[in-house]
Coordinates of N, CA and C in Angstrom, one line a residue:
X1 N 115.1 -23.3 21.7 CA 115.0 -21.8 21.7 C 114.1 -21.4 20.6
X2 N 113.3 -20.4 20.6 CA 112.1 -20.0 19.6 C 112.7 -19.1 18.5
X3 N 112.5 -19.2 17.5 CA 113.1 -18.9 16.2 C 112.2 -17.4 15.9
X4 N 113.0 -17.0 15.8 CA 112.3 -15.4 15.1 C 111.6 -15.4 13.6
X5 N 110.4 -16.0 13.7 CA 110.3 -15.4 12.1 C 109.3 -14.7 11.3
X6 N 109.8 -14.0 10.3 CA 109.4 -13.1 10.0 C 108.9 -13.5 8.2
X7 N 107.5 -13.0 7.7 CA 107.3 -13.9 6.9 C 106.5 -12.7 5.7
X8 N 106.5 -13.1 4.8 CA 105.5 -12.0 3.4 C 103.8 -12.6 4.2
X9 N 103.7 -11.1 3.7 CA 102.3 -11.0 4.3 C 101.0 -11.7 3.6
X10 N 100.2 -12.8 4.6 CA 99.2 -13.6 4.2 C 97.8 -13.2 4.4
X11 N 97.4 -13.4 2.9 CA 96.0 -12.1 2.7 C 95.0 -13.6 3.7
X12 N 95.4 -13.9 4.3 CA 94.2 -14.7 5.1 C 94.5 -14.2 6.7
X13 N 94.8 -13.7 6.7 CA 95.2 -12.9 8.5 C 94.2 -12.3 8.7
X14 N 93.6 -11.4 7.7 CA 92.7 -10.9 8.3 C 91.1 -12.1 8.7
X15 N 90.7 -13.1 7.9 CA 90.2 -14.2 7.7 C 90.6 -14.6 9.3
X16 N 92.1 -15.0 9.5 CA 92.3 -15.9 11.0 C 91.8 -14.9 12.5
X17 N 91.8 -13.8 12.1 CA 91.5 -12.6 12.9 C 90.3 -12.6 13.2
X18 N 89.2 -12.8 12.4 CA 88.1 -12.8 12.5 C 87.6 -13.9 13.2
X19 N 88.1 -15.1 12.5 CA 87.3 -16.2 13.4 C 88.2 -16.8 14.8
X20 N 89.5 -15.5 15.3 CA 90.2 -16.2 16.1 C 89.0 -15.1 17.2
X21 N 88.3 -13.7 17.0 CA 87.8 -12.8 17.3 C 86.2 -13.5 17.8
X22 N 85.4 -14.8 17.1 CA 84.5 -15.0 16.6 C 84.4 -16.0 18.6
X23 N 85.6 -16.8 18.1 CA 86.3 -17.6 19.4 C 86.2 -16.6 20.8
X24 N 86.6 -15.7 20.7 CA 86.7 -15.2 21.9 C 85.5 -14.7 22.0
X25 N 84.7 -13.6 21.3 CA 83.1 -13.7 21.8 C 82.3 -14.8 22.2
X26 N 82.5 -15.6 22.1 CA 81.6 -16.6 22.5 C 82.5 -17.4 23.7
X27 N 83.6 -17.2 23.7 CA 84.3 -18.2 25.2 C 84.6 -17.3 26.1
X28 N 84.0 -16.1 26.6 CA 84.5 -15.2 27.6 C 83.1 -15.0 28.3
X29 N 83.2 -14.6 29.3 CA 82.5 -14.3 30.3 C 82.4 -12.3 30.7
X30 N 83.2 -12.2 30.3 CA 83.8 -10.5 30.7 C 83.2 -9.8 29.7
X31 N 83.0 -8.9 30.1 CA 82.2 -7.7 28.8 C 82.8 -7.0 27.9
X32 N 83.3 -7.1 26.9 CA 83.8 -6.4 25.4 C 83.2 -5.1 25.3
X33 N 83.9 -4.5 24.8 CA 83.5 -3.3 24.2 C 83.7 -3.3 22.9
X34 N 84.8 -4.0 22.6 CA 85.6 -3.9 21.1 C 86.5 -5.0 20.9
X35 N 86.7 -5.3 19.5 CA 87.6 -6.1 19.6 C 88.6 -5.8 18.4
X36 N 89.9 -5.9 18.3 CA 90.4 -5.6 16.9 C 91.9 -5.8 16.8
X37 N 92.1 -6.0 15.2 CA 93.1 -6.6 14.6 C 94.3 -5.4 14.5
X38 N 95.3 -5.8 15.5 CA 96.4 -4.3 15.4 C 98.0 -5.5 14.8
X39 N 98.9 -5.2 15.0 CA 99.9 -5.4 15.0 C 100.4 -5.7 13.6
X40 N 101.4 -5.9 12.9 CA 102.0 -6.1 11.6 C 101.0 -7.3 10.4
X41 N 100.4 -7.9 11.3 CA 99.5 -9.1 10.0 C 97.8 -7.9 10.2
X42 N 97.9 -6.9 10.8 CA 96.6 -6.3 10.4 C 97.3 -4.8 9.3
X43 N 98.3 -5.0 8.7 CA 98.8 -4.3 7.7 C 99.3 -5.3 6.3
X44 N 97.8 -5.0 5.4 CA 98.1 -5.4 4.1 C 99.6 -5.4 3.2
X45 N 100.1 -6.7 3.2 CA 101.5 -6.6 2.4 C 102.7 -6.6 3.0
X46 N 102.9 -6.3 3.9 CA 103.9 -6.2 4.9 C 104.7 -7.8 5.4
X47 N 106.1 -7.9 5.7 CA 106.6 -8.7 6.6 C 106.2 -8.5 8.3
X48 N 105.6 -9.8 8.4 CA 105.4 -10.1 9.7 C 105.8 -10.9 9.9
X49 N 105.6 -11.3 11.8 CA 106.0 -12.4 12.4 C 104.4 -13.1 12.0
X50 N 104.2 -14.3 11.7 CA 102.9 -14.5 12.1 C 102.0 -14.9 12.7
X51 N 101.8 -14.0 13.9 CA 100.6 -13.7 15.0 C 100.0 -12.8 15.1
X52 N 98.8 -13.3 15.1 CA 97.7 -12.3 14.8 C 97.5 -11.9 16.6
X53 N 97.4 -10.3 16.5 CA 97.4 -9.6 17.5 C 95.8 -9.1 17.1
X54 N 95.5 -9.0 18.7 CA 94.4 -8.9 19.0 C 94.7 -8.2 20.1
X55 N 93.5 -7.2 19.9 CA 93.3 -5.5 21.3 C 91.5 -5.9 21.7
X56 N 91.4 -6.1 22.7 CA 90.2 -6.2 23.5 C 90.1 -5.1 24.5
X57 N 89.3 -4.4 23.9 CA 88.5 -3.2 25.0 C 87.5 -3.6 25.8
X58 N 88.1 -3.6 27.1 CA 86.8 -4.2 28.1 C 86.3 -3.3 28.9
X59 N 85.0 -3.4 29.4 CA 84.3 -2.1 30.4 C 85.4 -2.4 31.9
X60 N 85.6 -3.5 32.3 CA 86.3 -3.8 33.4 C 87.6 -4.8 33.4
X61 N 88.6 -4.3 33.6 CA 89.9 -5.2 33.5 C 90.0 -5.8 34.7
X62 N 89.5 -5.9 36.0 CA 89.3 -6.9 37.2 C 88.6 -8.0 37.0
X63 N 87.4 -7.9 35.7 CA 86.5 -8.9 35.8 C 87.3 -9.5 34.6
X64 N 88.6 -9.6 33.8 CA 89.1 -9.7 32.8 C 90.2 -11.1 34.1
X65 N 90.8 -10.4 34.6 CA 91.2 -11.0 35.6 C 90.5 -12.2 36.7
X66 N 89.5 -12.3 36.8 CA 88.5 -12.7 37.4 C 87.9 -13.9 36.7
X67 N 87.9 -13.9 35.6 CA 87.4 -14.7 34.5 C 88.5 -15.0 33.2
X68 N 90.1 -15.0 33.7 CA 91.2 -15.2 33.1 C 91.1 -16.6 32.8
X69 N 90.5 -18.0 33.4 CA 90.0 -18.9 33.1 C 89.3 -19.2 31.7
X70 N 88.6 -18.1 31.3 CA 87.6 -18.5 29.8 C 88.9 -18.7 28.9
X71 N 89.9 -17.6 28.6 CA 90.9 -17.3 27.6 C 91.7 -18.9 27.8
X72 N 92.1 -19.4 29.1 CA 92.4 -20.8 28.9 C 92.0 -22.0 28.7
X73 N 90.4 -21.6 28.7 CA 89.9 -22.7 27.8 C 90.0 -22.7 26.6
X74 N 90.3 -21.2 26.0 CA 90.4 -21.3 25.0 C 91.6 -21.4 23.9
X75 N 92.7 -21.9 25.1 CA 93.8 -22.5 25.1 C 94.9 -21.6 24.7
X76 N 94.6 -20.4 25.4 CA 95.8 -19.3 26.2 C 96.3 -19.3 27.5
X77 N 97.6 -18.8 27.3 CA 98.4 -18.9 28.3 C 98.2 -17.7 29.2
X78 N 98.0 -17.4 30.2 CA 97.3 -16.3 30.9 C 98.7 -15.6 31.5
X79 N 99.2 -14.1 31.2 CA 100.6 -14.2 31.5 C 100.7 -12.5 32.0
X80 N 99.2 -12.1 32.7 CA 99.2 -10.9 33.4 C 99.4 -9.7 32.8
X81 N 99.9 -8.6 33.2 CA 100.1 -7.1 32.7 C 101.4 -7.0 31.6
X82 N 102.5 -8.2 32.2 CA 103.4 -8.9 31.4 C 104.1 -7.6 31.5
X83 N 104.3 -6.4 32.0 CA 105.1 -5.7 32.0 C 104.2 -4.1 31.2
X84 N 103.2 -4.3 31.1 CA 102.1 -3.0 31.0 C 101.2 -3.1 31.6
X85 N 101.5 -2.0 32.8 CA 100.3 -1.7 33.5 C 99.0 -1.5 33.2
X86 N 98.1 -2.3 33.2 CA 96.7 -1.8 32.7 C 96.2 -2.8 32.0
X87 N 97.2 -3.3 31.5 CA 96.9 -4.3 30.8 C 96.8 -6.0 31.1
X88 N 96.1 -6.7 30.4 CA 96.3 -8.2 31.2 C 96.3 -9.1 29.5
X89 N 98.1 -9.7 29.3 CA 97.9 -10.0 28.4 C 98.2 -11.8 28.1
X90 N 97.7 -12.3 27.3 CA 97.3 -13.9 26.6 C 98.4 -13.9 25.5
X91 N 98.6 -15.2 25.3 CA 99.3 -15.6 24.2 C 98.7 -17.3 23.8
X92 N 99.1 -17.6 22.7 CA 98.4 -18.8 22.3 C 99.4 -19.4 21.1
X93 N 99.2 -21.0 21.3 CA 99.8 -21.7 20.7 C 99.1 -22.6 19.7
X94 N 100.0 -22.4 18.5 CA 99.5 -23.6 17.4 C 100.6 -24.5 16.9
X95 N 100.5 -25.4 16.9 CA 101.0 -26.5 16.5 C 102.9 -26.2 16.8
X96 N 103.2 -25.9 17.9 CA 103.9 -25.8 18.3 C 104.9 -23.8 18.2
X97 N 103.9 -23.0 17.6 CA 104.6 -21.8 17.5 C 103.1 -20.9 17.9
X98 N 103.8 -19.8 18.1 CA 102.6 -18.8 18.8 C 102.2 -18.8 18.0
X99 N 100.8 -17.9 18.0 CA 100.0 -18.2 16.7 C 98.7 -16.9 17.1
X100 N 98.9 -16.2 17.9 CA 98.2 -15.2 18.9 C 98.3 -14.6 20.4
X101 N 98.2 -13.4 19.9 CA 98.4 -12.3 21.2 C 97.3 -11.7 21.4
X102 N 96.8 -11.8 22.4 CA 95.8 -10.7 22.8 C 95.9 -10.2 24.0
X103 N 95.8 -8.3 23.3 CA 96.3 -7.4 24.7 C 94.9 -7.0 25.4
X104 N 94.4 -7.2 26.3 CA 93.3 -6.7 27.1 C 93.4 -5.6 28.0
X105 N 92.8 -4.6 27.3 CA 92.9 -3.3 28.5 C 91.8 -2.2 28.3
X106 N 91.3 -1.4 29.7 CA 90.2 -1.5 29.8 C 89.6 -0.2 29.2
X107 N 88.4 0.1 28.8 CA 88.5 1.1 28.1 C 88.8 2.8 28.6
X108 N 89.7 3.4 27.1 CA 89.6 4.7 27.4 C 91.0 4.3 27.7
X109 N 92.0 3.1 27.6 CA 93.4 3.3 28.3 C 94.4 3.9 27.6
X110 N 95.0 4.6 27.4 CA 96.1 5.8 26.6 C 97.3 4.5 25.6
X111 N 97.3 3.0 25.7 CA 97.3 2.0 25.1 C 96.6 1.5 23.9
X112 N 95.5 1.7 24.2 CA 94.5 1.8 22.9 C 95.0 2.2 21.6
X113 N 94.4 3.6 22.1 CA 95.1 4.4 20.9 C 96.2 4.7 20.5
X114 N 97.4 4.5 20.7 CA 99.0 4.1 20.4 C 98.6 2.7 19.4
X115 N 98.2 1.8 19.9 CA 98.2 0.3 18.7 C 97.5 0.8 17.4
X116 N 96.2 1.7 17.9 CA 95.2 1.9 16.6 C 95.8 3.0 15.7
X117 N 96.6 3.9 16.2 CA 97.1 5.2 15.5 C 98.6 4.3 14.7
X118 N 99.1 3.3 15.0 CA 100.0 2.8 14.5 C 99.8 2.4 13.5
X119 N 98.8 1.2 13.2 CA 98.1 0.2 12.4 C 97.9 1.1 11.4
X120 N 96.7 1.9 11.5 CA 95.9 3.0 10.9 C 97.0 4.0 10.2
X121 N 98.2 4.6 10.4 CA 99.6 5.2 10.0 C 100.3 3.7 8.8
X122 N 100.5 2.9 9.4 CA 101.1 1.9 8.3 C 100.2 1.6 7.2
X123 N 98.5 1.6 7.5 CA 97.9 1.5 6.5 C 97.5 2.5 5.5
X124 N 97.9 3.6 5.7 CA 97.6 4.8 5.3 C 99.1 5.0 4.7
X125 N 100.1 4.7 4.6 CA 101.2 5.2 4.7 C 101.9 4.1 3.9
X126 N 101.9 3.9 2.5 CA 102.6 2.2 2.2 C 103.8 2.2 2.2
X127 N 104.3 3.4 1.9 CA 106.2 4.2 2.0 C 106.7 3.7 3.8
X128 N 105.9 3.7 4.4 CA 106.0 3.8 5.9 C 106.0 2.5 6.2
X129 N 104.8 1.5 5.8 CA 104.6 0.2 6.3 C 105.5 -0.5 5.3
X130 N 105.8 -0.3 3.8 CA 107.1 -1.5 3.8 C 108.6 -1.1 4.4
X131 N 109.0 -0.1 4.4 CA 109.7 0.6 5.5 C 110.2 -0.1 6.9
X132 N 109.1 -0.2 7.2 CA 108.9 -0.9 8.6 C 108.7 -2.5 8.3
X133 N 108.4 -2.9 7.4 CA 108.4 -4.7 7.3 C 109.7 -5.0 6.7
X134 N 110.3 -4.3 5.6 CA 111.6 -4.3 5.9 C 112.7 -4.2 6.5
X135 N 112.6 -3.6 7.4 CA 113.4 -3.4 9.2 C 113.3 -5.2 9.5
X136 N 112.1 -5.0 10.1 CA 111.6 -6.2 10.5 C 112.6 -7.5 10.4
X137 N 112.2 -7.5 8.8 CA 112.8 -8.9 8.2 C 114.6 -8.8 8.8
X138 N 115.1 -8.1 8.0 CA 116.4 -7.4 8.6 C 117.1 -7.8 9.9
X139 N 116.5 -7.1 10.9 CA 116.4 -7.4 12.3 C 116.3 -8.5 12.7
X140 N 115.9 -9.9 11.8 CA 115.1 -10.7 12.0 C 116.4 -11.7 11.7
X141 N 116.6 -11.3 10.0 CA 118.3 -12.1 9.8 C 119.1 -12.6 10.9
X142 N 119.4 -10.9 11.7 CA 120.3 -10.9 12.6 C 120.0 -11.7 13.8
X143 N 119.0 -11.4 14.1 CA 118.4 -12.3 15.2 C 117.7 -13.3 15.4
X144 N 118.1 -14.4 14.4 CA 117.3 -15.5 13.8 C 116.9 -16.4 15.4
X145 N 117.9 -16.3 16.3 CA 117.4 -17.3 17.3 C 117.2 -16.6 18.8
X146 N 117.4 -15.4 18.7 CA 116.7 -14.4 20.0 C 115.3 -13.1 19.8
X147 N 114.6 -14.1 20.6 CA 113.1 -13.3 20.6 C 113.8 -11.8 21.4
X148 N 114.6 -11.0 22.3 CA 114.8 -10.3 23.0 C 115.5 -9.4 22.1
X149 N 116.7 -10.3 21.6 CA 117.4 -9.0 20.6 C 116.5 -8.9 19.7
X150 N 115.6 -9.4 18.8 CA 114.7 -8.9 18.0 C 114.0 -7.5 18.3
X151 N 113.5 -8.0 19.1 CA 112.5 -7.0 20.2 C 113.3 -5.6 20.4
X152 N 114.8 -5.8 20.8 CA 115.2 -4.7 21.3 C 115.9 -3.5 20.1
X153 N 116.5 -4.7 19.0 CA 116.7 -3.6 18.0 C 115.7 -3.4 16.9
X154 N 114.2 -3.6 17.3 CA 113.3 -2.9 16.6 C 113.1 -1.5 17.3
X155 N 113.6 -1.6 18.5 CA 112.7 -0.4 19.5 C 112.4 1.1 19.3
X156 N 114.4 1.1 19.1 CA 113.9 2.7 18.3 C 113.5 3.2 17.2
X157 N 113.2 2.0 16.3 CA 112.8 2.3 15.4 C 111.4 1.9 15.3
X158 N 110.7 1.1 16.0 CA 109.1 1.4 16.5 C 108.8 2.6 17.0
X159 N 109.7 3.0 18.0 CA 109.2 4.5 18.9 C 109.8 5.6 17.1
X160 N 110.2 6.2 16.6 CA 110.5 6.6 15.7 C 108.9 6.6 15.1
X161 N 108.7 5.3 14.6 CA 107.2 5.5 13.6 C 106.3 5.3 14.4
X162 N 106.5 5.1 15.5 CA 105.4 5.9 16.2 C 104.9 7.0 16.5
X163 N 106.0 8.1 16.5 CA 106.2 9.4 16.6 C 105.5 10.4 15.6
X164 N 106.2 9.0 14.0 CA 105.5 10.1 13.1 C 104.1 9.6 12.8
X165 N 103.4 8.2 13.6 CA 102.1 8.0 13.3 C 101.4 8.9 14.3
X166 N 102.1 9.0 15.4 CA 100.8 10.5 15.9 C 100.6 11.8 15.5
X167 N 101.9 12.2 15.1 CA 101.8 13.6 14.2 C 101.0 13.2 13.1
X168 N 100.6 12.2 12.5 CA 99.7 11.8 11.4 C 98.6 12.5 11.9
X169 N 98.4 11.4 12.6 CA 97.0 11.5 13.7 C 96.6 13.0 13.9
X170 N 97.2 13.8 14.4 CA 97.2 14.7 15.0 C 97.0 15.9 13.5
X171 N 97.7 15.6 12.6 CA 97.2 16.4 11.1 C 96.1 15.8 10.4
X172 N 96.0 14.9 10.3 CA 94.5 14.3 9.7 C 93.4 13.9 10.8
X173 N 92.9 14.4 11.5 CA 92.0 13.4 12.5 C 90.9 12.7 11.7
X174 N 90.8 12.9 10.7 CA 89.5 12.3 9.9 C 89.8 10.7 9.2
X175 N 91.7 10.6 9.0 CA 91.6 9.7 8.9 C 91.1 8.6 10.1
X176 N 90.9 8.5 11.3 CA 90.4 7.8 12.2 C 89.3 7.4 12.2

């Protein structure tokens, strides 16, 4: 069974991000728009799980689909919308523990900006993001050997700061 863990934040994530980023430009066939570093290891200092999450903006999510083959040469597991419409999402394995997610969805999707207004709110916000890495860890205690209860007693408290990262959003637009 997969261990929940949750770990102090490693100033080389943004480093593995890059060159995990570097990998996927060059092993895909499908046209990018964007690529970028969202989820808890793309917020400086924080407790995370550590996988580096990756958002790929593509011009076309059929040809994402269509060329779902490149991402498993590049030794991802190809695992569909996975339960968000629009999306078509990968996961990847290192040395026996995930080690990367990448959400693909196509541009302009109302998904986008929810990941980037989150990230961008934690990073802006340090009261907010150790806040939230503290939960995390916490949550983590409890649920040392279920990925699902983890997941589920973060929930309302992701939708929570997510609430107040768009009211951020929505008062500062310049920070974007």
């Amino acid at each position: 069974m997969p261990q929940v863990r949750v770990v102090s934040y490693d100033p080389d994530w943004p480093s593995a991000f890059a060159r995990e980023a570097d990998r996927i430009l060059a092993g895909v066939s499908f046209e990018l728009v964007k690529i970028r570093h969202i989820g808890s290891t793309a917020v400086p200092g924080i407790y995370a799980k550590p996988i580096i999450d990756i958002l790929i903006e593509v011009k076309d999510i059929d040809a994402v689909d269509r060329n779902a083959t490149d991402m498993v040469r590049l030794d991802y597991e190809a695992m569909g919308a996975y339960g968000i419409p629009g999306r078509r999402y990968f996961r990847r394995y290192t040395d026996g523990h995930r080690s990367h997610h990448v959400h693909a969805y196509p541009e302009g999707h109302s998904e986008i900006e929810r990941h980037l207004v989150f990230r961008d709110y934690l990073r802006a916000n340090r009261q907010a993001a150790e806040r939230y890495g503290r939960h995390k860890l916490e949550v983590a205690a409890r649920y040392p050997d279920d990925l699902s209860g983890y997941a589920n007693a973060k929930a309302d408290f992701v939708t929570e700061m997510e609430a107040k990262a768009l009211a951020w959003a929505r008062s500062c637009p310049e920070s974007r």
